[in-house]
Each structure stands twice: as structure tokens, then as C-alpha cells.
Short mmCIF file of C-alpha atoms in Angstrom, two decimals:
data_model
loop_
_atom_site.label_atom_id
_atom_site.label_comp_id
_atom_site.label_asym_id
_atom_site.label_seq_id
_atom_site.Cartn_x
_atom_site.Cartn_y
_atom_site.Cartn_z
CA UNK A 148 172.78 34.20 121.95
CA UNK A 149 170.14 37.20 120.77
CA UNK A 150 168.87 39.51 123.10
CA UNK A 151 165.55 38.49 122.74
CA UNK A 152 166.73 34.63 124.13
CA UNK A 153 168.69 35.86 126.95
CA UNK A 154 166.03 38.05 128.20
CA UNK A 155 163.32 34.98 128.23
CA UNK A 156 165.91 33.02 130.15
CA UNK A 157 166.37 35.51 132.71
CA UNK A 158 162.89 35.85 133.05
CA UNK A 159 162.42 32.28 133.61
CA UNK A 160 165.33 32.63 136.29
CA UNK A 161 163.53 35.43 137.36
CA UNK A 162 159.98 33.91 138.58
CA UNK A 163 161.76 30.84 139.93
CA UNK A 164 163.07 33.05 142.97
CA UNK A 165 161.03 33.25 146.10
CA UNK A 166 162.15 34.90 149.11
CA UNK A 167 165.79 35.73 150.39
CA UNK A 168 166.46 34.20 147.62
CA UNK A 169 164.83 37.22 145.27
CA UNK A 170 166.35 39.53 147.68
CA UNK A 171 170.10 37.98 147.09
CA UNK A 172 169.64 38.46 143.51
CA UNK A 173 168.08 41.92 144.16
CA UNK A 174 171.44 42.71 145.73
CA UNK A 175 173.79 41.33 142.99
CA UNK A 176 171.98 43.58 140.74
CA UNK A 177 172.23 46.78 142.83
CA UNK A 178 176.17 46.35 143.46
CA UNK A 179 176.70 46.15 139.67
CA UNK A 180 174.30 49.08 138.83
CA UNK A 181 175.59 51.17 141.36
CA UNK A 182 179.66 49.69 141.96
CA UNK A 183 180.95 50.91 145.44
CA UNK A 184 177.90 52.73 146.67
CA UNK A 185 175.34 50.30 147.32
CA UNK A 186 174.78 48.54 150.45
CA UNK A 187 172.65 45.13 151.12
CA UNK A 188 170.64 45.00 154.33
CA UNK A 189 169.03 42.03 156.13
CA UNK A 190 166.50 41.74 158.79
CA UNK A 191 168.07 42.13 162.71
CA UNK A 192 166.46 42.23 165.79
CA UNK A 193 162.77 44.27 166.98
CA UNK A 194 163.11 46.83 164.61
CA UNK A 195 163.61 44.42 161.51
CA UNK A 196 165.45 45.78 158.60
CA UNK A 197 163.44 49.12 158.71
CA UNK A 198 161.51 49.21 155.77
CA UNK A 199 164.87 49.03 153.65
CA UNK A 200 166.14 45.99 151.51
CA UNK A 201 169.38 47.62 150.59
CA UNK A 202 170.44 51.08 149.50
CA UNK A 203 172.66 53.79 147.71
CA UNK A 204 173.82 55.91 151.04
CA UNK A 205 175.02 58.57 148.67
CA UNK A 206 172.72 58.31 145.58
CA UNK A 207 170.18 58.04 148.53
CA UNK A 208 168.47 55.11 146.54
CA UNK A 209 166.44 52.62 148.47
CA UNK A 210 165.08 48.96 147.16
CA UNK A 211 162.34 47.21 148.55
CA UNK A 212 162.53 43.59 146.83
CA UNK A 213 159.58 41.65 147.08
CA UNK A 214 158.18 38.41 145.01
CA UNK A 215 154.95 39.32 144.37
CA UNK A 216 154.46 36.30 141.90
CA UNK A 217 151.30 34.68 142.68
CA UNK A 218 150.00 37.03 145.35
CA UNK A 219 146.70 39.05 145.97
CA UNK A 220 146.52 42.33 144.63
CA UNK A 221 145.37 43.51 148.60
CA UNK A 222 148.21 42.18 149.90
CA UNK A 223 150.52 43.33 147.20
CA UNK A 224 149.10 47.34 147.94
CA UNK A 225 149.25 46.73 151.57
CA UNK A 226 153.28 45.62 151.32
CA UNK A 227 153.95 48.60 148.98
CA UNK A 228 152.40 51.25 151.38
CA UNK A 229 154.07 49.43 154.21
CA UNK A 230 156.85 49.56 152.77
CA UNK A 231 157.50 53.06 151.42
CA UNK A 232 155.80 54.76 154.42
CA UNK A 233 157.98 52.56 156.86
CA UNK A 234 161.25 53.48 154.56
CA UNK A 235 160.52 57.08 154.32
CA UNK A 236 159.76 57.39 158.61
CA UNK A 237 162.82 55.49 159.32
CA UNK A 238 165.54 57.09 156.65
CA UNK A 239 166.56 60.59 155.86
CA UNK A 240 166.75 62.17 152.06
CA UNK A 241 165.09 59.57 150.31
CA UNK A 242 165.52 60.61 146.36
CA UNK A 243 164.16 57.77 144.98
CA UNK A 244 162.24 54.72 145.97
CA UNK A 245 162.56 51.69 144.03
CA UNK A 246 160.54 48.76 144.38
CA UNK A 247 161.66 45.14 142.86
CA UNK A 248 159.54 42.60 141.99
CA UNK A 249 159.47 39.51 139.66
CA UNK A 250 155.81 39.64 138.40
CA UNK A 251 154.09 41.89 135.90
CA UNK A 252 151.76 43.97 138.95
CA UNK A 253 147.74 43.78 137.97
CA UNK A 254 146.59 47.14 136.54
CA UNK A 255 144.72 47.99 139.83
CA UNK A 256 148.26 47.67 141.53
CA UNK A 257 150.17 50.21 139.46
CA UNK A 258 147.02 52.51 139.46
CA UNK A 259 147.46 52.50 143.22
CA UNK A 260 151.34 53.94 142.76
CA UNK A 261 150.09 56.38 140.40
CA UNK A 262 147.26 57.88 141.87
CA UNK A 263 147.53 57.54 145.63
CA UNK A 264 151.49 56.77 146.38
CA UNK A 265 153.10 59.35 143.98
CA UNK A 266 150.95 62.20 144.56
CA UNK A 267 150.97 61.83 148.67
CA UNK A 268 155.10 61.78 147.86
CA UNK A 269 156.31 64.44 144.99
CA UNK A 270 159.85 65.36 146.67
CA UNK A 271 160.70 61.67 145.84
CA UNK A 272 160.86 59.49 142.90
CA UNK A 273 158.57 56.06 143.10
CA UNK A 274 159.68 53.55 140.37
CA UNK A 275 158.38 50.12 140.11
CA UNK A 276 160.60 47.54 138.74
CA UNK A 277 158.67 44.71 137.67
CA UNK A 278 159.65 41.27 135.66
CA UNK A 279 160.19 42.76 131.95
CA UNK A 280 161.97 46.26 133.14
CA UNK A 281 164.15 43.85 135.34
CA UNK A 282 165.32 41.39 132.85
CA UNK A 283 165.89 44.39 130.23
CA UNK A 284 168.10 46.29 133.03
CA UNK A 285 170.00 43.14 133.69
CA UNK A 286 170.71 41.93 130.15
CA UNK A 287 172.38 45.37 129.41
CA UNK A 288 175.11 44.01 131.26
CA UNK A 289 177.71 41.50 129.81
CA UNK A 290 177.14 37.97 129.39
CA UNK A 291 179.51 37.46 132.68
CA UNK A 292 177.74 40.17 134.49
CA UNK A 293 174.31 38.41 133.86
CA UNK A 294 175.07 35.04 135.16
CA UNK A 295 176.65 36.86 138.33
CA UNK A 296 173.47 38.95 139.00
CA UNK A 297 171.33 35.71 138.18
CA UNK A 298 173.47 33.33 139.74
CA UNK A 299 173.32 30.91 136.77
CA UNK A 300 175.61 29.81 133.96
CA UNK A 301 174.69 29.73 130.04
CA UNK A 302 176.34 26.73 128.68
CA UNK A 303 176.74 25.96 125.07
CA UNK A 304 175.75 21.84 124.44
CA UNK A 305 177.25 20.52 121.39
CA UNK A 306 175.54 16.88 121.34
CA UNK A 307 176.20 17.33 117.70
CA UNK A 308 178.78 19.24 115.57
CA UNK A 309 177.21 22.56 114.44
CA UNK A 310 174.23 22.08 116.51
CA UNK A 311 175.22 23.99 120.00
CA UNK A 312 172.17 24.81 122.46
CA UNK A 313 172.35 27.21 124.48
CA UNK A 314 171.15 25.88 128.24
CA UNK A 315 170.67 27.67 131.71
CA UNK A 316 173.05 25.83 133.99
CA UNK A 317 171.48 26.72 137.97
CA UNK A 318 173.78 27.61 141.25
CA UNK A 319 173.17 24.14 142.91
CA UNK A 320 173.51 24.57 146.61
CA UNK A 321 171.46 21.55 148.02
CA UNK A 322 170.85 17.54 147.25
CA UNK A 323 167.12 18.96 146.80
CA UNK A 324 167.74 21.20 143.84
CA UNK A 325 170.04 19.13 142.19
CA UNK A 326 167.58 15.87 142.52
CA UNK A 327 165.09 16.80 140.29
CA UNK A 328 167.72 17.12 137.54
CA UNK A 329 169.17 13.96 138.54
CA UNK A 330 165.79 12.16 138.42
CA UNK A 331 164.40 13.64 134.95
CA UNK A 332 167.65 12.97 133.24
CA UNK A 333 168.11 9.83 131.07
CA UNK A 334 172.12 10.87 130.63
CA UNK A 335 174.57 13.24 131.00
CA UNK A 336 177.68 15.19 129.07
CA UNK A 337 181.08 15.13 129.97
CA UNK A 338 181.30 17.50 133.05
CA UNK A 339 183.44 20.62 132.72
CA UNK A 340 185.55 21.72 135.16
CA UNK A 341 188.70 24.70 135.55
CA UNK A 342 191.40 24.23 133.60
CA UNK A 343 193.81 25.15 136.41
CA UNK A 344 192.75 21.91 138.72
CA UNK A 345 194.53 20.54 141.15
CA UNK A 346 195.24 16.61 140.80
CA UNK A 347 193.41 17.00 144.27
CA UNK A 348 190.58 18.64 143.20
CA UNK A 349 190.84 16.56 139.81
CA UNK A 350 190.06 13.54 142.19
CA UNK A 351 187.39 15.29 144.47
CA UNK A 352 185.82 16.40 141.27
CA UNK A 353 185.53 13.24 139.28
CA UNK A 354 184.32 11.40 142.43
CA UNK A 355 181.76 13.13 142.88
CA UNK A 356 180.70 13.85 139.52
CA UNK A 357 180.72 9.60 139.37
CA UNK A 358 178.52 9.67 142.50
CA UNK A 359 175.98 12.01 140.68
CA UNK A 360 175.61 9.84 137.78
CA UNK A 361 175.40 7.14 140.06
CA UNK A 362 172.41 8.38 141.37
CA UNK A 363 171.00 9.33 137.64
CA UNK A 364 171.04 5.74 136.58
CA UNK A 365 169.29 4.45 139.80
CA UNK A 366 166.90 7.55 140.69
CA UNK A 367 163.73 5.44 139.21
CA UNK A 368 164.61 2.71 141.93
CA UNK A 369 165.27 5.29 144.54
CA UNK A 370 162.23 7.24 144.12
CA UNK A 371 160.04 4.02 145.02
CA UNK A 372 161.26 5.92 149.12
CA UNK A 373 160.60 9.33 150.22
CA UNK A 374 163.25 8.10 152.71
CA UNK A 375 165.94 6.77 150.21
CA UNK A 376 165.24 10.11 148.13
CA UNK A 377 166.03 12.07 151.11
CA UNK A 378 169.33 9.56 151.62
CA UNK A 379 170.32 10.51 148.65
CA UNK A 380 169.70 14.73 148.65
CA UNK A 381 171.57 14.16 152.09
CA UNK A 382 174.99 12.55 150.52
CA UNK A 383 174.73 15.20 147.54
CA UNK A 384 174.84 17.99 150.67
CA UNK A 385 177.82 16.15 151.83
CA UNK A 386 179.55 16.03 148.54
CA UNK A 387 178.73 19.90 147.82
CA UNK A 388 180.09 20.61 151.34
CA UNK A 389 183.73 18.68 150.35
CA UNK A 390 183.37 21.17 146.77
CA UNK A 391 182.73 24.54 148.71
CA UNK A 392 185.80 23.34 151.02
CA UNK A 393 187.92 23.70 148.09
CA UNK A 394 186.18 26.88 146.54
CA UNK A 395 184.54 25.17 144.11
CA UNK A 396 180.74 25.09 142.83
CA UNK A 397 178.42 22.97 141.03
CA UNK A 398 176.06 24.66 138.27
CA UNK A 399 174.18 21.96 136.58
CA UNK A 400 170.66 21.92 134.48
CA UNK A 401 169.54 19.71 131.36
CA UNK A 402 169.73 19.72 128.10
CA UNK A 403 168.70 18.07 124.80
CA UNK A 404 170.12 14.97 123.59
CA UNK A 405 169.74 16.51 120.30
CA UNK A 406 169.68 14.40 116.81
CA UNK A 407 172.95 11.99 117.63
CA UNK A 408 170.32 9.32 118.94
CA UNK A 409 167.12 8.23 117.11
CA UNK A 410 164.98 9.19 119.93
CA UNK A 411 165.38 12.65 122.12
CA UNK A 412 165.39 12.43 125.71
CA UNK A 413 167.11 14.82 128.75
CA UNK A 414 170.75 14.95 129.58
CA UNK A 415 171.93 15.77 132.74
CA UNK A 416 174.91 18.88 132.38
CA UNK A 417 177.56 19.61 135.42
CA UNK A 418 179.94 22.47 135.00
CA UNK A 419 182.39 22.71 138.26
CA UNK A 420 183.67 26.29 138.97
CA UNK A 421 185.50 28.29 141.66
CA UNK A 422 183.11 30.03 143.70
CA UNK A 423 182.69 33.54 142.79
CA UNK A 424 184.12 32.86 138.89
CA UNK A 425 181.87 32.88 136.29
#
């Protein structure tokens, strides 16, 4: 895959994150750029996780990872000052201050840093991460290293001979994200799984693989019932559950029936892997 490819898919990964979720990826990308000296924190009791979404303790680098995507350019200012201000009262030698984010910040934003922020603050070094600098600093890694920090796999679809596509395979952890692939898809490839299987885990894994496609060929039917959709999200937890007992994970996504059929339409793509192998 170019560069230029795998940066637009990591940016699409990118802007899809809300939340913890951000944060979590936030983390996977500090323990790779700084192996054995960063450290994740997490909110905990009255005193939160004082001003400090993970840190360097001896590069005395601290992240603040926020998803800013969507959000007013007031409140956006307001979190940054809170931030920084609460980080710098609450730690010792701060060197640099590094603040994550998976939107491009409005003008006004960054002229905020520049002018009020980094002047009030020169014994320390404010950066601002945004989307693009983000995606470039995580596609200098390896391919392996990117889907670990993303939490994705890229697949290579051959619905044809000599016409592979590249597609974006998620971490499914829930019946809800994996429905809308389910319900979009008109078929699916043969899954993939570890060549080291079990005849155990061969079993688990083709059973629930069937119960997936299962599901595929009657989602039109089921959607009819916000209760039968939520039926069915609630046996694909199950089924996850009886994968993650065995170390394995689901990535799945869609891809493009290509030219082997007159008419293009989605296919559904599961890949099964241990957890923690990319």
C-alpha cells in the first residue's frame, strides 16, 4: 500500500474514535513512541486523573488526549487551558506538553496556543498534535505497528486474481459494531483464521462465523424490530465472549465484490486472530 493510502485510512480510523476510546489509542501510540518509559493513566477517585492522560516519567512528557472533532472552538480553548494549567499545578518538571487530538483545530484555536499559552509557559514545550501530524507520526511505524496503535487490520481482498483491495478490517468488540456490517453486506469471503488452530477452536470458529452469516442473509427481516436487532447484537456479544475465552478476536469490515459478478455490491470480511497478534 503507498503512504499516501495508509495515511487516509488512518485518518478515517482516526475521526471515528470518541472518548476512552481516543484515549486507548492515544496510549498505544505513546508506548511505541516512547518503549518502556511511558505510562497510561485513567481517571480515579475526587481528584480525577489530574490533568494527565498518560506520561513519560523520565522524558517528563505529558499527553492530554482529547476528541475535539465536532466541538466549539470555546470549549475546545477552555479544555486546553484546563488542561495544561491543571497538569502543570499537579506534576513536577514538565518538559513538554503534548496535546492529542483527532481534528484539524480552527485557526482561532491554535492562535490561542501561540499567543497566550506558550508565552505565559517558556520553560516548557507546548505541541499540538492534531489529525494530519498524528496519522504522519503513526504511519512511520511498520505496517504491524500501525494496526496495533489503530487497533485495526489491513486486509488484502482478492475477489479476483490480480485485482487485491486493500480494506480496513475494525477491532469488533460488541454485536453493535459488528451489526452494521452485517446489515449493509449482501455477502461475505471466506473467513481467515490462525494457522495454528486448535480442532477446538476450528469448531468454535466456524460456528460462529456460520452464525454471523446467518444473520447477514436475514438482517433485512430482522431489522423490521428494534427488539429482534437488539436479539441479535446480544447473541453476537455472547459469541465474542466464547472467542475472547479462547484468546481469540474478531476484526471484520467490507469490501468490494469487485468485477467477478455483473453487478457490485458489499461483502462482509471476518479475519479471526489471537488477541494481542496482529
Amino acid at each position: 500500500m503507498d503512504h499516501n493510502s495508509l495515511r487516509k485510512l488512518v485518518e478515517g480510523q482516526l475521526l471515528r474514535l470518541e472518548g476512552n476510546a481516543f484515549q486507548d489509542c492515544m496510549d498505544r501510540l505513546g508506548q511505541a513512541l516512547h518503549p518502556g518509559d511511558y505510562q497510561p493513566v485513567r481517571a480515579a477517585g475526587p481528584k480525577g486523573d489530574t490533568k494527565n492522560d498518560g506520561y513519560c516519567p523520565k522524558a517528563r512528557v505529558f499527553f492530554a488526549a482529547h476528541a475535539t472533532r465536532g466541538e466549539r472552538m470555546d470549549k475546545t480553548k477552555s479544555k486546553i487551558r484546563s488542561d495544561l494549567d491543571g497538569c502543570l499545578r499537579e506534576h513536577r518538571d514538565v518538559k513538554v506538553w503534548r496535546f492529542l487530538t483527532n481534528d484539524t483545530l480552527p485557526g482561532e484555536v491554535d492562535q490561542f496556543i501561540d499567543n497566550e499559552l506558550r508565552p505565559a509557559h517558556r520553560d516548557i514545550t507546548i505541541e499540538v498534535w492534531s489529525l494530519k501530524i498524528l496519522a504522519e507520526e503513526i504511519c512511520k511505524f511498520p505496517q504491524r505497528g500501525i494496526e496495533r496503535i489503530i487497533d485495526v487490520i489491513f486486509d488484502e481482498a482478492q475477489p479476483k486474481p490480480n485485482s487485491a483491495q486493500v480494506v480496513m478490517l475494525s477491532h469488533i468488540k460488541s454485536g453493535r459494531a459488528l451489526w452494521p456490517i452485517l446489515s449493509i453486506s449482501q455477502a461475505w469471503m471466506p473467513a481467515d483464521e490462525p494457522d495454528d488452530c486448535t480442532r477446538d477452536e476450528q469448531d468454535l470458529i466456524d460456528s460462529v462465523i456460520q452464525t454471523f452469516t446467518d444473520w447477514l442473509e436475514i438482517s433485512e427481516d430482522v431489522e423490521v424490530s428494534r427488539a429482534g436487532v437488539r436479539d441479535a447484537q446480544r447473541g453476537i456479544d455472547e459469541l465474542l465472549s466464547e472467542l475472547q475465552g479462547k484468546g481469540l478476536a474478531l476484526y471484520a469490515g467490507t469490501g468490494d465484490s469487485g468485477n467477478r459478478w455483473a453487478i457490485r455490491f458489499p461483502m462482509a470480511i471476518f479475519k479471526i486472530a489471537r488477541e494481542g497478534d496482529r
